[in-house]
Amino acid sequence: QVKLVESGGGLVQAGGSLRLSCAASGRTFSSYAMGWFRQAPGKEREFVAAVSWSGSSTYYADSVKGRSTISRDNAKSTVYLQVNSLKPEDTAVYYCAANPSRRWATPTEYDYWGQGTQVTVSS
């Protein structure tokens, strides 16, 4: 059983930064592929970033590449998403996701989801 709880969202001005956190249950968290997704009002959910089991491999959507960092602390069973230079179009509910059966996963291969945390970027 995998449970994911996101935190760290809030209201920030354009150009600012946020670090989102996702706390996960499970004693084998260190072997999970993890990712971040987001969904803006009236739009479909989109992939944001992914990290492998060890944290050594990462992948980013073009929309955030160059200004975002996904990382994980397996000792704390937590994955992070740091986003800098925030834009109004980054406004969305951000979700973390897990695939406990893989050490690396593509954007369509996640099985467990958190409840989301709201990020609002003002201009």
Tab-separated table of N, CA and C in Angstrom:
chain	number	residue	atom	x	y	z
A	1	GLN	N	0.844	-1.170	0.000
A	1	GLN	CA	0.000	0.000	0.000
A	1	GLN	C	0.896	1.242	0.000
A	2	VAL	N	0.636	2.144	-0.939
A	2	VAL	CA	1.411	3.361	-1.071
A	2	VAL	C	0.497	4.561	-0.868
A	3	LYS	N	0.884	5.452	0.023
A	3	LYS	CA	0.156	6.694	0.255
A	3	LYS	C	1.099	7.869	0.037
A	4	LEU	N	0.599	8.877	-0.670
A	4	LEU	CA	1.395	10.043	-1.017
A	4	LEU	C	0.687	11.304	-0.541
A	5	VAL	N	1.419	12.207	0.101
A	5	VAL	CA	0.855	13.447	0.612
A	5	VAL	C	1.736	14.609	0.184
A	6	GLU	N	1.181	15.507	-0.641
A	6	GLU	CA	1.915	16.663	-1.128
A	6	GLU	C	1.768	17.845	-0.169
A	7	SER	N	2.750	18.723	-0.183
A	7	SER	CA	2.698	19.956	0.585
A	7	SER	C	3.627	20.979	-0.063
A	8	GLY	N	3.526	22.228	0.377
A	8	GLY	CA	4.426	23.265	-0.086
A	8	GLY	C	3.845	24.220	-1.100
A	9	GLY	N	2.623	23.979	-1.544
A	9	GLY	CA	1.996	24.885	-2.483
A	9	GLY	C	1.589	26.187	-1.818
A	10	GLY	N	1.177	27.145	-2.636
A	10	GLY	CA	0.757	28.426	-2.114
A	10	GLY	C	0.712	29.473	-3.198
A	11	LEU	N	0.596	30.728	-2.773
A	11	LEU	CA	0.539	31.871	-3.677
A	11	LEU	C	1.915	32.518	-3.756
A	12	VAL	N	2.388	32.739	-4.970
A	12	VAL	CA	3.689	33.353	-5.172
A	12	VAL	C	3.633	34.274	-6.385
A	13	GLN	N	4.406	35.339	-6.355
A	13	GLN	CA	4.458	36.256	-7.491
A	13	GLN	C	5.311	35.678	-8.613
A	14	ALA	N	5.002	36.080	-9.821
A	14	ALA	CA	5.797	35.653	-10.969
A	14	ALA	C	7.266	35.986	-10.742
A	15	GLY	N	8.132	35.037	-11.090
A	15	GLY	CA	9.555	35.199	-10.869
A	15	GLY	C	10.046	34.594	-9.574
A	16	GLY	N	9.132	34.225	-8.704
A	16	GLY	CA	9.492	33.624	-7.440
A	16	GLY	C	9.721	32.130	-7.560
A	17	SER	N	9.900	31.489	-6.408
A	17	SER	CA	10.210	30.067	-6.372
A	17	SER	C	9.377	29.355	-5.322
A	18	LEU	N	9.187	28.070	-5.530
A	18	LEU	CA	8.534	27.198	-4.565
A	18	LEU	C	9.235	25.854	-4.555
A	19	ARG	N	9.230	25.206	-3.404
A	19	ARG	CA	9.659	23.827	-3.311
A	19	ARG	C	8.515	22.992	-2.770
A	20	LEU	N	8.045	22.081	-3.598
A	20	LEU	CA	6.976	21.174	-3.219
A	20	LEU	C	7.564	19.898	-2.645
A	21	SER	N	6.863	19.313	-1.687
A	21	SER	CA	7.296	18.074	-1.071
A	21	SER	C	6.214	17.020	-1.204
A	22	CYS	N	6.629	15.779	-1.282
A	22	CYS	CA	5.711	14.649	-1.316
A	22	CYS	C	6.227	13.591	-0.362
A	23	ALA	N	5.505	13.381	0.722
A	23	ALA	CA	5.862	12.363	1.698
A	23	ALA	C	5.162	11.062	1.349
A	24	ALA	N	5.912	9.980	1.325
A	24	ALA	CA	5.387	8.690	0.911
A	24	ALA	C	5.485	7.666	2.020
A	25	SER	N	4.496	6.797	2.070
A	25	SER	CA	4.550	5.648	2.962
A	25	SER	C	5.224	4.495	2.243
A	26	GLY	N	5.561	3.464	3.000
A	26	GLY	CA	6.169	2.297	2.400
A	26	GLY	C	7.625	2.143	2.776
A	27	ARG	N	7.991	0.967	3.212
A	27	ARG	CA	9.360	0.715	3.655
A	27	ARG	C	10.328	0.527	2.498
A	28	THR	N	9.793	0.348	1.281
A	28	THR	CA	10.634	0.167	0.108
A	28	THR	C	10.611	1.384	-0.801
A	29	PHE	N	10.368	2.571	-0.243
A	29	PHE	CA	10.300	3.798	-1.022
A	29	PHE	C	11.542	3.996	-1.881
A	30	SER	N	12.679	3.577	-1.385
A	30	SER	CA	13.920	3.808	-2.107
A	30	SER	C	13.962	3.126	-3.461
A	31	SER	N	13.074	2.176	-3.713
A	31	SER	CA	13.037	1.482	-4.992
A	31	SER	C	11.952	2.008	-5.929
A	32	TYR	N	11.184	2.999	-5.501
A	32	TYR	CA	10.066	3.504	-6.297
A	32	TYR	C	10.522	4.514	-7.336
A	33	ALA	N	9.971	4.388	-8.534
A	33	ALA	CA	10.040	5.485	-9.488
A	33	ALA	C	9.033	6.548	-9.051
A	34	MET	N	9.427	7.811	-9.100
A	34	MET	CA	8.564	8.897	-8.633
A	34	MET	C	8.471	9.990	-9.691
A	35	GLY	N	7.340	10.697	-9.675
A	35	GLY	CA	7.158	11.775	-10.625
A	35	GLY	C	6.241	12.861	-10.098
A	36	TRP	N	6.233	13.984	-10.810
A	36	TRP	CA	5.334	15.101	-10.525
A	36	TRP	C	4.511	15.412	-11.763
A	37	PHE	N	3.229	15.689	-11.553
A	37	PHE	CA	2.303	16.094	-12.599
A	37	PHE	C	1.567	17.341	-12.128
A	38	ARG	N	0.863	17.990	-13.054
A	38	ARG	CA	0.051	19.143	-12.677
A	38	ARG	C	-1.182	19.221	-13.563
A	39	GLN	N	-2.217	19.873	-13.040
A	39	GLN	CA	-3.442	20.059	-13.791
A	39	GLN	C	-3.974	21.460	-13.531
A	40	ALA	N	-4.049	22.249	-14.585
A	40	ALA	CA	-4.586	23.598	-14.513
A	40	ALA	C	-6.092	23.568	-14.741
A	41	PRO	N	-6.819	24.602	-14.285
A	41	PRO	CA	-8.273	24.632	-14.481
A	41	PRO	C	-8.650	24.498	-15.948
A	42	GLY	N	-9.559	23.580	-16.238
A	42	GLY	CA	-10.036	23.391	-17.591
A	42	GLY	C	-9.077	22.680	-18.520
A	43	LYS	N	-7.964	22.192	-18.002
A	43	LYS	CA	-6.981	21.526	-18.842
A	43	LYS	C	-6.718	20.104	-18.360
A	44	GLU	N	-6.101	19.329	-19.222
A	44	GLU	CA	-5.755	17.953	-18.880
A	44	GLU	C	-4.518	17.910	-17.991
A	45	ARG	N	-4.394	16.834	-17.246
A	45	ARG	CA	-3.205	16.625	-16.437
A	45	ARG	C	-1.985	16.481	-17.338
A	46	GLU	N	-0.885	17.089	-16.945
A	46	GLU	CA	0.325	16.993	-17.731
A	46	GLU	C	1.513	16.589	-16.867
A	47	PHE	N	2.426	15.905	-17.490
A	47	PHE	CA	3.649	15.476	-16.836
A	47	PHE	C	4.573	16.663	-16.613
A	48	VAL	N	5.261	16.663	-15.470
A	48	VAL	CA	6.193	17.729	-15.140
A	48	VAL	C	7.627	17.214	-15.025
A	49	ALA	N	7.848	16.195	-14.185
A	49	ALA	CA	9.203	15.714	-13.949
A	49	ALA	C	9.180	14.309	-13.384
A	50	ALA	N	10.288	13.591	-13.563
A	50	ALA	CA	10.419	12.237	-13.052
A	50	ALA	C	11.811	12.023	-12.493
A	51	VAL	N	11.923	11.126	-11.532
A	51	VAL	CA	13.206	10.787	-10.936
A	51	VAL	C	13.264	9.282	-10.711
A	52	SER	N	14.420	8.704	-10.952
A	52	SER	CA	14.604	7.277	-10.773
A	52	SER	C	14.734	6.927	-9.301
A	53	TRP	N	14.819	5.645	-9.032
A	53	TRP	CA	14.846	5.149	-7.654
A	53	TRP	C	15.990	5.711	-6.826
A	54	SER	N	17.127	5.916	-7.453
A	54	SER	CA	18.302	6.384	-6.733
A	54	SER	C	18.449	7.901	-6.753
A	55	GLY	N	17.670	8.558	-7.619
A	55	GLY	CA	17.811	9.988	-7.794
A	55	GLY	C	18.853	10.376	-8.812
A	56	SER	N	19.530	9.405	-9.388
A	56	SER	CA	20.611	9.699	-10.314
A	56	SER	C	20.124	10.077	-11.713
A	57	SER	N	18.902	9.685	-12.066
A	57	SER	CA	18.347	9.998	-13.381
A	57	SER	C	17.098	10.847	-13.226
A	58	THR	N	17.012	11.913	-14.006
A	58	THR	CA	15.848	12.795	-13.983
A	58	THR	C	15.415	13.131	-15.394
A	59	TYR	N	14.163	13.549	-15.527
A	59	TYR	CA	13.617	13.935	-16.813
A	59	TYR	C	12.569	15.003	-16.586
A	60	TYR	N	12.537	16.028	-17.456
A	60	TYR	CA	11.649	17.161	-17.280
A	60	TYR	C	10.853	17.459	-18.540
A	61	ALA	N	9.630	17.938	-18.332
A	61	ALA	CA	8.848	18.453	-19.449
A	61	ALA	C	9.486	19.737	-19.957
A	62	ASP	N	9.300	20.008	-21.244
A	62	ASP	CA	9.885	21.207	-21.830
A	62	ASP	C	9.404	22.486	-21.133
A	63	SER	N	8.200	22.463	-20.603
A	63	SER	CA	7.627	23.646	-19.982
A	63	SER	C	8.362	24.093	-18.723
A	64	VAL	N	9.085	23.173	-18.073
A	64	VAL	CA	9.776	23.508	-16.834
A	64	VAL	C	11.271	23.235	-16.899
A	65	LYS	N	11.730	22.631	-17.963
A	65	LYS	CA	13.144	22.289	-18.083
A	65	LYS	C	14.013	23.537	-17.999
A	66	GLY	N	15.067	23.442	-17.200
A	66	GLY	CA	15.983	24.553	-17.039
A	66	GLY	C	15.700	25.421	-15.839
A	67	ARG	N	14.515	25.315	-15.261
A	67	ARG	CA	14.174	26.109	-14.094
A	67	ARG	C	13.581	25.256	-12.978
A	68	SER	N	13.619	23.939	-13.135
A	68	SER	CA	13.060	23.026	-12.141
A	68	SER	C	14.068	21.950	-11.785
A	69	THR	N	13.924	21.438	-10.564
A	69	THR	CA	14.758	20.343	-10.104
A	69	THR	C	13.907	19.358	-9.315
A	70	ILE	N	13.912	18.108	-9.740
A	70	ILE	CA	13.266	17.052	-8.970
A	70	ILE	C	14.358	16.285	-8.236
A	71	SER	N	14.099	15.967	-6.979
A	71	SER	CA	15.079	15.250	-6.177
A	71	SER	C	14.358	14.391	-5.154
A	72	ARG	N	15.105	13.533	-4.503
A	72	ARG	CA	14.489	12.680	-3.491
A	72	ARG	C	15.463	12.430	-2.354
A	73	ASP	N	14.893	12.224	-1.185
A	73	ASP	CA	15.645	11.859	0.003
A	73	ASP	C	15.040	10.556	0.497
A	74	ASN	N	15.662	9.459	0.141
A	74	ASN	CA	15.092	8.157	0.470
A	74	ASN	C	15.082	7.884	1.975
A	75	ALA	N	15.999	8.474	2.701
A	75	ALA	CA	16.005	8.318	4.151
A	75	ALA	C	14.769	8.941	4.777
A	76	LYS	N	14.211	9.973	4.124
A	76	LYS	CA	13.009	10.644	4.613
A	76	LYS	C	11.756	10.237	3.853
A	77	SER	N	11.898	9.333	2.892
A	77	SER	CA	10.781	8.884	2.051
A	77	SER	C	10.050	10.072	1.434
A	78	THR	N	10.811	11.003	0.889
A	78	THR	CA	10.253	12.248	0.372
A	78	THR	C	10.860	12.584	-0.980
A	79	VAL	N	10.011	13.064	-1.886
A	79	VAL	CA	10.456	13.572	-3.171
A	79	VAL	C	10.109	15.053	-3.241
A	80	TYR	N	10.959	15.839	-3.900
A	80	TYR	CA	10.801	17.280	-3.960
A	80	TYR	C	10.723	17.761	-5.403
A	81	LEU	N	10.054	18.886	-5.582
A	81	LEU	CA	10.075	19.589	-6.851
A	81	LEU	C	10.344	21.060	-6.570
A	82	GLN	N	11.505	21.529	-6.981
A	82	GLN	CA	11.865	22.932	-6.874
A	82	GLN	C	11.595	23.602	-8.212
A	83	VAL	N	10.808	24.659	-8.208
A	83	VAL	CA	10.517	25.398	-9.428
A	83	VAL	C	10.905	26.848	-9.218
A	84	ASN	N	11.793	27.346	-10.056
A	84	ASN	CA	12.230	28.739	-10.016
A	84	ASN	C	11.612	29.504	-11.176
A	85	SER	N	11.738	30.823	-11.127
A	85	SER	CA	11.226	31.682	-12.197
A	85	SER	C	9.792	31.323	-12.558
A	86	LEU	N	8.954	31.242	-11.554
A	86	LEU	CA	7.571	30.836	-11.763
A	86	LEU	C	6.830	31.806	-12.674
A	87	LYS	N	5.955	31.244	-13.491
A	87	LYS	CA	5.150	31.994	-14.436
A	87	LYS	C	3.673	31.786	-14.122
A	88	PRO	N	2.809	32.724	-14.518
A	88	PRO	CA	1.371	32.521	-14.290
A	88	PRO	C	0.855	31.208	-14.868
A	89	GLU	N	1.424	30.757	-15.969
A	89	GLU	CA	0.985	29.506	-16.569
A	89	GLU	C	1.396	28.273	-15.766
A	90	ASP	N	2.207	28.452	-14.726
A	90	ASP	CA	2.522	27.359	-13.816
A	90	ASP	C	1.406	27.110	-12.804
A	91	THR	N	0.428	27.987	-12.753
A	91	THR	CA	-0.689	27.830	-11.828
A	91	THR	C	-1.427	26.526	-12.110
A	92	ALA	N	-1.529	25.676	-11.095
A	92	ALA	CA	-2.155	24.365	-11.254
A	92	ALA	C	-2.165	23.654	-9.911
A	93	VAL	N	-2.890	22.553	-9.868
A	93	VAL	CA	-2.761	21.623	-8.764
A	93	VAL	C	-1.648	20.650	-9.121
A	94	TYR	N	-0.683	20.510	-8.243
A	94	TYR	CA	0.465	19.647	-8.480
A	94	TYR	C	0.306	18.341	-7.712
A	95	TYR	N	0.527	17.238	-8.412
A	95	TYR	CA	0.381	15.907	-7.840
A	95	TYR	C	1.702	15.153	-7.921
A	96	CYS	N	2.015	14.410	-6.881
A	96	CYS	CA	3.114	13.465	-7.005
A	96	CYS	C	2.551	12.088	-7.308
A	97	ALA	N	3.379	11.254	-7.910
A	97	ALA	CA	2.943	9.940	-8.349
A	97	ALA	C	4.063	8.932	-8.142
A	98	ALA	N	3.678	7.670	-8.002
A	98	ALA	CA	4.647	6.613	-7.752
A	98	ALA	C	4.337	5.369	-8.564
A	99	ASN	N	5.379	4.680	-8.940
A	99	ASN	CA	5.276	3.332	-9.467
A	99	ASN	C	6.190	2.460	-8.624
A	100	PRO	N	5.631	1.728	-7.660
A	100	PRO	CA	6.463	0.925	-6.767
A	100	PRO	C	7.071	-0.302	-7.425
A	101	SER	N	6.642	-0.612	-8.655
A	101	SER	CA	7.146	-1.789	-9.357
A	101	SER	C	8.323	-1.492	-10.271
A	102	ARG	N	8.679	-0.235	-10.398
A	102	ARG	CA	9.761	0.162	-11.288
A	102	ARG	C	10.734	1.096	-10.592
A	103	ARG	N	11.961	1.064	-11.049
A	103	ARG	CA	12.961	2.013	-10.576
A	103	ARG	C	13.006	3.244	-11.470
A	104	TRP	N	12.367	3.164	-12.629
A	104	TRP	CA	12.228	4.264	-13.559
A	104	TRP	C	10.901	4.094	-14.291
A	105	ALA	N	10.171	5.170	-14.532
A	105	ALA	CA	8.871	5.083	-15.178
A	105	ALA	C	8.677	6.217	-16.164
A	106	THR	N	7.975	5.935	-17.254
A	106	THR	CA	7.590	6.951	-18.219
A	106	THR	C	6.356	7.676	-17.701
A	107	PRO	N	5.956	8.795	-18.323
A	107	PRO	CA	4.815	9.565	-17.812
A	107	PRO	C	3.487	8.821	-17.741
A	108	THR	N	3.340	7.712	-18.450
A	108	THR	CA	2.079	6.966	-18.449
A	108	THR	C	2.112	5.732	-17.563
A	109	GLU	N	3.153	5.556	-16.774
A	109	GLU	CA	3.334	4.318	-16.029
A	109	GLU	C	3.254	4.492	-14.518
A	110	TYR	N	2.534	5.479	-14.034
A	110	TYR	CA	2.390	5.687	-12.596
A	110	TYR	C	1.068	5.136	-12.100
A	111	ASP	N	1.088	4.530	-10.927
A	111	ASP	CA	-0.058	3.807	-10.391
A	111	ASP	C	-0.696	4.445	-9.167
A	112	TYR	N	0.056	5.213	-8.402
A	112	TYR	CA	-0.430	5.818	-7.171
A	112	TYR	C	-0.275	7.325	-7.229
A	113	TRP	N	-1.261	8.017	-6.643
A	113	TRP	CA	-1.327	9.472	-6.724
A	113	TRP	C	-1.660	10.100	-5.385
A	114	GLY	N	-1.102	11.268	-5.136
A	114	GLY	CA	-1.473	12.038	-3.970
A	114	GLY	C	-2.721	12.856	-4.238
A	115	GLN	N	-3.136	13.650	-3.247
A	115	GLN	CA	-4.338	14.470	-3.371
A	115	GLN	C	-4.075	15.822	-4.020
A	116	GLY	N	-2.826	16.215	-4.112
A	116	GLY	CA	-2.465	17.439	-4.794
A	116	GLY	C	-2.258	18.619	-3.863
A	117	THR	N	-1.476	19.581	-4.335
A	117	THR	CA	-1.270	20.831	-3.632
A	117	THR	C	-1.366	21.975	-4.635
A	118	GLN	N	-2.085	23.031	-4.254
A	118	GLN	CA	-2.360	24.129	-5.176
A	118	GLN	C	-1.186	25.094	-5.249
A	119	VAL	N	-0.791	25.417	-6.471
A	119	VAL	CA	0.207	26.450	-6.725
A	119	VAL	C	-0.453	27.543	-7.550
A	120	THR	N	-0.409	28.773	-7.056
A	120	THR	CA	-0.977	29.903	-7.769
A	120	THR	C	0.095	30.969	-7.954
A	121	VAL	N	0.321	31.361	-9.192
A	121	VAL	CA	1.346	32.341	-9.519
A	121	VAL	C	0.661	33.601	-10.033
A	122	SER	N	0.881	34.707	-9.360
A	122	SER	CA	0.283	35.974	-9.747
A	122	SER	C	1.246	36.770	-10.617
A	123	SER	N	0.703	37.578	-11.504
A	123	SER	CA	1.509	38.384	-12.406
A	123	SER	C	1.728	39.778	-11.867
